[in-house]
PDB file of C-alpha atoms in Angstrom:
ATOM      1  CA  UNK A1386       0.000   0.000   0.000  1.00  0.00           C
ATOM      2  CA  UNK A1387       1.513   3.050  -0.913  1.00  0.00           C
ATOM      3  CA  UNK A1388       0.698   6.413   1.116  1.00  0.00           C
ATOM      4  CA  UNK A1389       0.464   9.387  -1.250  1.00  0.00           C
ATOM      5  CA  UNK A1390       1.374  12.720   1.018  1.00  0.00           C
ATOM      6  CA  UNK A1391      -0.071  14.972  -1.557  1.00  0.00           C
ATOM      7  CA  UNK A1392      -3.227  16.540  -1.074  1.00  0.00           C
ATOM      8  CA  UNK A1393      -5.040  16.258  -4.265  1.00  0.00           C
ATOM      9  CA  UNK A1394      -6.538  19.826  -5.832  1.00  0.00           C
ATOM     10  CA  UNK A1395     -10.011  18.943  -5.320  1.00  0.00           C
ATOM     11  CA  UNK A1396      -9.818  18.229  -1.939  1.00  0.00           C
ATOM     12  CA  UNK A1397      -7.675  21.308  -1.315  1.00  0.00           C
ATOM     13  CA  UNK A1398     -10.572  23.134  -3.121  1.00  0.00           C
ATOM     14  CA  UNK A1399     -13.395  22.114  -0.631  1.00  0.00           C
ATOM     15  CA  UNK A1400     -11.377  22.358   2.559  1.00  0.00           C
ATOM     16  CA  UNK A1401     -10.559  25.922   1.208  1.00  0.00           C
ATOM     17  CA  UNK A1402     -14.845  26.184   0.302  1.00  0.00           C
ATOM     18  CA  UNK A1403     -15.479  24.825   3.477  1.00  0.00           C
ATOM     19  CA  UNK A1404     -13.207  27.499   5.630  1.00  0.00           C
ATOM     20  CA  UNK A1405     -14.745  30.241   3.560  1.00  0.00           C
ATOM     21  CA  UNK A1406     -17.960  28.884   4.582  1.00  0.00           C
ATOM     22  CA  UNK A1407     -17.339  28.718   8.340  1.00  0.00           C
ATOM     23  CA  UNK A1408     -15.990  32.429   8.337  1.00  0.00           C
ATOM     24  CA  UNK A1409     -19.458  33.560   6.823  1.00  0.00           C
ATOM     25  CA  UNK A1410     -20.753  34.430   9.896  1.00  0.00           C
ATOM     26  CA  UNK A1411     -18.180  36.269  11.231  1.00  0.00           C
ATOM     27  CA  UNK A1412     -19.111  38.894   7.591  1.00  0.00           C
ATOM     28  CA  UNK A1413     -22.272  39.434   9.386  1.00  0.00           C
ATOM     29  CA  UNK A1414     -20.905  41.788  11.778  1.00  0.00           C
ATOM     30  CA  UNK A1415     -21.743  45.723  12.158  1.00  0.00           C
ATOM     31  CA  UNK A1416     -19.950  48.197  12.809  1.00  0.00           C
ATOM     32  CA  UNK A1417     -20.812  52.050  14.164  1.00  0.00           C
ATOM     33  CA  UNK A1418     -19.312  54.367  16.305  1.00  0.00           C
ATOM     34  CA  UNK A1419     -20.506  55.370  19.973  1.00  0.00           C
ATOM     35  CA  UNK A1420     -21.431  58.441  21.483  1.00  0.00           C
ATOM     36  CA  UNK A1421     -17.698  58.843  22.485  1.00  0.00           C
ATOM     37  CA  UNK A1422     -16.383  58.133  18.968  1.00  0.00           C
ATOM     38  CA  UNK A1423     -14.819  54.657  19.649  1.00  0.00           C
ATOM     39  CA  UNK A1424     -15.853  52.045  17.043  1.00  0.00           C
ATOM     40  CA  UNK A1425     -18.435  49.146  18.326  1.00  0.00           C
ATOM     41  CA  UNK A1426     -18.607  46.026  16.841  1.00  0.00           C
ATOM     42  CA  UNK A1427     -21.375  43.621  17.345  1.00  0.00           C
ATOM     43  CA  UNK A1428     -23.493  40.882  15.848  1.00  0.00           C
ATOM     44  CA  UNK A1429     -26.642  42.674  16.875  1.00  0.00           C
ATOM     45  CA  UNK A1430     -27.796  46.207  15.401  1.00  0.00           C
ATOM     46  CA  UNK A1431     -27.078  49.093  16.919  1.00  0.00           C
ATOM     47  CA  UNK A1432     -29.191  50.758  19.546  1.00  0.00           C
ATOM     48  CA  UNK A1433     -31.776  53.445  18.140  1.00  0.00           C
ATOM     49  CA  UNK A1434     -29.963  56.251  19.538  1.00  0.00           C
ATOM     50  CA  UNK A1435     -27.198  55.914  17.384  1.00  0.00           C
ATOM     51  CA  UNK A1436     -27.356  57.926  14.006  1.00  0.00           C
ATOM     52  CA  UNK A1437     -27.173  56.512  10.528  1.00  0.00           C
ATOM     53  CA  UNK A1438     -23.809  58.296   9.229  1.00  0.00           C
ATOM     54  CA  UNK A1439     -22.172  56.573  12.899  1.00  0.00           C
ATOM     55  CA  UNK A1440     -22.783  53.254  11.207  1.00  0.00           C
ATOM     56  CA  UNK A1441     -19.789  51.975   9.323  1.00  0.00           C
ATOM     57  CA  UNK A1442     -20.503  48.291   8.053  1.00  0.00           C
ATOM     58  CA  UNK A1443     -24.159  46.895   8.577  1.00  0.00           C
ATOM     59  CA  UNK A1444     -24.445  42.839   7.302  1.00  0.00           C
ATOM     60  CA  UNK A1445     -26.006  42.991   3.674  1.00  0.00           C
ATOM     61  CA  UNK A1446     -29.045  40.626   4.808  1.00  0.00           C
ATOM     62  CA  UNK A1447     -30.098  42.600   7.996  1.00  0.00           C
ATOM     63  CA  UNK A1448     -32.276  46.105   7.313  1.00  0.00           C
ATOM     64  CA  UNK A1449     -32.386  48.935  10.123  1.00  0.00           C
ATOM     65  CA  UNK A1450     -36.173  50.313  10.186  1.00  0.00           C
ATOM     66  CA  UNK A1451     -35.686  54.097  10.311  1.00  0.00           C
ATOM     67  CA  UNK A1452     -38.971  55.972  11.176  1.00  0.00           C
ATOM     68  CA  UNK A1453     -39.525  59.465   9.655  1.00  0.00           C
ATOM     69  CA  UNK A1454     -38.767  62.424  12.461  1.00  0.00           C
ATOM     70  CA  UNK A1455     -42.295  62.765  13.025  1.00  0.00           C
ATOM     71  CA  UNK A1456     -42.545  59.418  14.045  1.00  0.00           C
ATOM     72  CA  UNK A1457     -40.159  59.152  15.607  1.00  0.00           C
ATOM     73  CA  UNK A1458     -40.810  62.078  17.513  1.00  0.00           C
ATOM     74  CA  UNK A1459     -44.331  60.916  18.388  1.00  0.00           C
ATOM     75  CA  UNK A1460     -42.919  57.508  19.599  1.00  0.00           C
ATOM     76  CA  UNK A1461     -39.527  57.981  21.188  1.00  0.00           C
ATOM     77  CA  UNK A1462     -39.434  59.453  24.885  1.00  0.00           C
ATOM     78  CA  UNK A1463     -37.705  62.753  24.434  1.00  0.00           C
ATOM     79  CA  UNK A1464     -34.620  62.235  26.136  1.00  0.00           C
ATOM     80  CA  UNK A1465     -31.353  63.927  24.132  1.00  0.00           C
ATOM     81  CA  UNK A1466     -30.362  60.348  23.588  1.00  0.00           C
ATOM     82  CA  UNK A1467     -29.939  59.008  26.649  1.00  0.00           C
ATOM     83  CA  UNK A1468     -32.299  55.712  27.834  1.00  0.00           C
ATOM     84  CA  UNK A1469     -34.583  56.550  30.726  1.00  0.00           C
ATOM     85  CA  UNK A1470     -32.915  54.852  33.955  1.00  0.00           C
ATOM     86  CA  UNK A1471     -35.120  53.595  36.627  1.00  0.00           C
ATOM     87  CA  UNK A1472     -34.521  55.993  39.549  1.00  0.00           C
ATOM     88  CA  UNK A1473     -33.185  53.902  42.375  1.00  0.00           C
ATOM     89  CA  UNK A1474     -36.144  55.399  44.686  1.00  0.00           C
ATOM     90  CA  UNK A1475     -38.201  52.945  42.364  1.00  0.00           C
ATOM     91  CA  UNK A1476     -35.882  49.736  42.916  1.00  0.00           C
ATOM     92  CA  UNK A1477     -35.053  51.110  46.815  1.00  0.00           C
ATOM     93  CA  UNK A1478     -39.055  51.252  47.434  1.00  0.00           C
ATOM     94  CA  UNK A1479     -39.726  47.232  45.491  1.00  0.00           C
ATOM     95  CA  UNK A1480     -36.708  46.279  47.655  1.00  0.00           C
ATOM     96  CA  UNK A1481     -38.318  47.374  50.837  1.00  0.00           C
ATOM     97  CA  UNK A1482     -41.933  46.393  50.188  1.00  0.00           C
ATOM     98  CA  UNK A1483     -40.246  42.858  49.365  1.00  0.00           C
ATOM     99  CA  UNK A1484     -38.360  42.921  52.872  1.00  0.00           C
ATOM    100  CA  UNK A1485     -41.369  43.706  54.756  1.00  0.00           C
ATOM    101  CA  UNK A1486     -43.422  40.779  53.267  1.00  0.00           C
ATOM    102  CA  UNK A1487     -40.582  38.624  54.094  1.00  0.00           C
ATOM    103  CA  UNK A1488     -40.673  39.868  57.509  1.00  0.00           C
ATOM    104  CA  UNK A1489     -44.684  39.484  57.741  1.00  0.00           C
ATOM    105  CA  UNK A1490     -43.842  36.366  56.731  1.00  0.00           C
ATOM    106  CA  UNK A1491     -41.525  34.850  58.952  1.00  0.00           C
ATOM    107  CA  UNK A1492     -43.585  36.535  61.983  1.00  0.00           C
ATOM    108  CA  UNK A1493     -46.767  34.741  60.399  1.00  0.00           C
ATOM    109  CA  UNK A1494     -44.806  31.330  61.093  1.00  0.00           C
ATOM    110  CA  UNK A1495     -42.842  32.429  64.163  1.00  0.00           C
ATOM    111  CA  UNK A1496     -46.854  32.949  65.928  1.00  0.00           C
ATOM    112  CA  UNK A1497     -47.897  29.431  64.330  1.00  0.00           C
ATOM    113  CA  UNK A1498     -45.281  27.995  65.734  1.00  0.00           C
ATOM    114  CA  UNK A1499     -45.310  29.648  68.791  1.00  0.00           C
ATOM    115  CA  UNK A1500     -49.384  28.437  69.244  1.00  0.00           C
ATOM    116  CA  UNK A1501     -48.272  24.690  68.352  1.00  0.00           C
ATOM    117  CA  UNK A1502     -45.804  24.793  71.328  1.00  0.00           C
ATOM    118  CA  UNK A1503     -48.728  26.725  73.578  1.00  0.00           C
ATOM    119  CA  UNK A1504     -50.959  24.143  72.522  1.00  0.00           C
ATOM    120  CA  UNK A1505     -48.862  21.422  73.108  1.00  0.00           C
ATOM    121  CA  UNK A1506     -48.029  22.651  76.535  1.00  0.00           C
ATOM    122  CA  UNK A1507     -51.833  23.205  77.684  1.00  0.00           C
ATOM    123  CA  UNK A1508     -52.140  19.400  76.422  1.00  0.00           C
ATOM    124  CA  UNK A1509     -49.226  18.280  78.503  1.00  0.00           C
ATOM    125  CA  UNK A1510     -50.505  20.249  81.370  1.00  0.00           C
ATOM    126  CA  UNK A1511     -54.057  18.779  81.483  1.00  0.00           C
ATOM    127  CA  UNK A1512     -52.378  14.799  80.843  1.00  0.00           C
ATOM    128  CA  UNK A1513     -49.847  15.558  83.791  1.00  0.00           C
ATOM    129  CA  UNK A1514     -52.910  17.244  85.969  1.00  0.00           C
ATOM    130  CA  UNK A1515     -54.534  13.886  85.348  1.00  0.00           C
ATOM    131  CA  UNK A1516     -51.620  11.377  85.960  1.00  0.00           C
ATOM    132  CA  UNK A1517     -50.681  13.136  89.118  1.00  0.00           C
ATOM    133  CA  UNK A1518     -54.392  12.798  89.946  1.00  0.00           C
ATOM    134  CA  UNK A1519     -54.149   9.269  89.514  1.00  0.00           C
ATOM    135  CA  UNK A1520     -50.649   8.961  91.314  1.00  0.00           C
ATOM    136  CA  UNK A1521     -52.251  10.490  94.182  1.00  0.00           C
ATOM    137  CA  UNK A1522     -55.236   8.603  94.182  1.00  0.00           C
ATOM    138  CA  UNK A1523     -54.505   5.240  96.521  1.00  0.00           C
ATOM    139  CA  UNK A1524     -55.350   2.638  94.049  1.00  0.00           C
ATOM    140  CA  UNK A1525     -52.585   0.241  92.753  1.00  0.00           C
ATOM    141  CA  UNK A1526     -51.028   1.843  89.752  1.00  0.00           C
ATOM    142  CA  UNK A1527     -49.624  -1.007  87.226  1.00  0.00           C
ATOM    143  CA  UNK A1528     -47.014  -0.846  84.491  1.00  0.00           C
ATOM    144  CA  UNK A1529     -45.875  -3.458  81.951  1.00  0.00           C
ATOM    145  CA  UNK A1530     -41.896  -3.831  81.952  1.00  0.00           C
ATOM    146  CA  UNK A1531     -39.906  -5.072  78.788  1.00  0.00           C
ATOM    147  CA  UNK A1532     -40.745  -8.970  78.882  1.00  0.00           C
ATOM    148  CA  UNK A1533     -44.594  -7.683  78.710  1.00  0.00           C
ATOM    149  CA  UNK A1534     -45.137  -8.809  82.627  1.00  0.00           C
ATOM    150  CA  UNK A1535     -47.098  -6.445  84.504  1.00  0.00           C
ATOM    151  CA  UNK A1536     -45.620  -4.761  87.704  1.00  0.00           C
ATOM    152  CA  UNK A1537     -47.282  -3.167  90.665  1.00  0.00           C
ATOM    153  CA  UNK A1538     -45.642   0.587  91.564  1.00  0.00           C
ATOM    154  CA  UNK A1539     -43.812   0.191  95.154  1.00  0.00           C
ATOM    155  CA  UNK A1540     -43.778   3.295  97.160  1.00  0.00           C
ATOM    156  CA  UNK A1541     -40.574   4.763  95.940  1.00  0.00           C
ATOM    157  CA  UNK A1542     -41.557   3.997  92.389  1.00  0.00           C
ATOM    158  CA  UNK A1543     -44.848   5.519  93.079  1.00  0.00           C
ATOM    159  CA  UNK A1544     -42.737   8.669  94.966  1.00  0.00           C
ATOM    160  CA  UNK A1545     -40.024   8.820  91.479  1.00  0.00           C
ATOM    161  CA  UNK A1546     -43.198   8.768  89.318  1.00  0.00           C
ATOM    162  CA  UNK A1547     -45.330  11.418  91.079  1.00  0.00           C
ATOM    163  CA  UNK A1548     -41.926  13.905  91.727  1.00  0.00           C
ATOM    164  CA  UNK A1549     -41.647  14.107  87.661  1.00  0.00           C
ATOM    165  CA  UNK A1550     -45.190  14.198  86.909  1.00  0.00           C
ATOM    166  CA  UNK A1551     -45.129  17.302  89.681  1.00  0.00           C
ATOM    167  CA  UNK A1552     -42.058  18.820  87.526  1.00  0.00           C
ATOM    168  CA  UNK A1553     -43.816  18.222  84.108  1.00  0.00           C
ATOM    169  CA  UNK A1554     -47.021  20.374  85.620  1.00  0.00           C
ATOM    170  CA  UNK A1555     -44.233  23.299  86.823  1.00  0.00           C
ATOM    171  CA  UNK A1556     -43.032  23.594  83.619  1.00  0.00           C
ATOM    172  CA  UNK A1557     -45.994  22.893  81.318  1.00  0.00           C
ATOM    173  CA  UNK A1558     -48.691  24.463  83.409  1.00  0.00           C
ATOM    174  CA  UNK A1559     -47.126  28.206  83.380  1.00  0.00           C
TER     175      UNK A1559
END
């Protein structure tokens, strides 16, 4: 097999068609100057307040719609050029009213929270009122241990259980 290192004219020819092709879009460029006389170059047109004799290349397929003076006149915000630029009273004003409903917000669930915990406290209150009720009754007071056996409450059982229902009613019953 013999390796030919020549590149053959026609396929020099369509690598050179194919680069031309690939640089196509870079043609499509324009080109004006800005309001400080420094050229601009972009891929996108240039913004309305820039005159036509400031543009210096424009792609061939793209059009600029120029609107007569009078129209443009009756349509364009009289400004001398310059785009209107939202005062930062506007933004500062958003940027509160959006921090206050943030704050209403977390205040909204700081109280819901805060009535879960009150309601769970009035409903630990009102079990320990009624265990310590219980505790204090006389009856024999039963529990079932870890084998499943039932065991009778001795006295200092009985005395350990009623001290911490006592300190769950202190601090629940506030």
């Amino acid at each position: 097999m013999n390796l030919n290192t020549t590149i053959k004219p026609k396929c020099l020819a369509l690598v050179l068609i194919a680069a031309a092709f690939m640089a196509f879009p870079a043609w499509a460029q324009w080109q004006w100057l800005d309001g400080y006389g420094h050229k601009v170059f972009s891929d996108r047109s240039p913004p309305p307040e820039i005159a036509e004799k400031d543009i210096l290349q424009r792609p061939s397929t793209s059009t600029r719609i120029i609107l007569e003076p009078d129209a443009a006149a009756a349509t364009a915000p009289k400004s001398n050029g310059v785009k209107p630029v939202a005062k930062s009273s506007d933004k500062d004003t958003e940027l509160l009213a959006k921090k206050k409903q943030a704050q209403a917000q977390e205040a909204e669930a700081k109280k819901a929270e805060e009535e879960k915990n009150t309601k769970a406290k009035i409903s630990n209150c009102e079990r320990a009122k009624t265990s310590l009720t219980t505790l204090q009754s006389g009856i024999r007071i039963a529990t079932v241990n870890a084998k499943g056996e039932r065991e009778f409450l001795d006295e200092t059982k009985l005395a350990q259980e009623t001290k911490r229902v006592q300190e769950t009613i202190e601090s629940n019953c506030k």
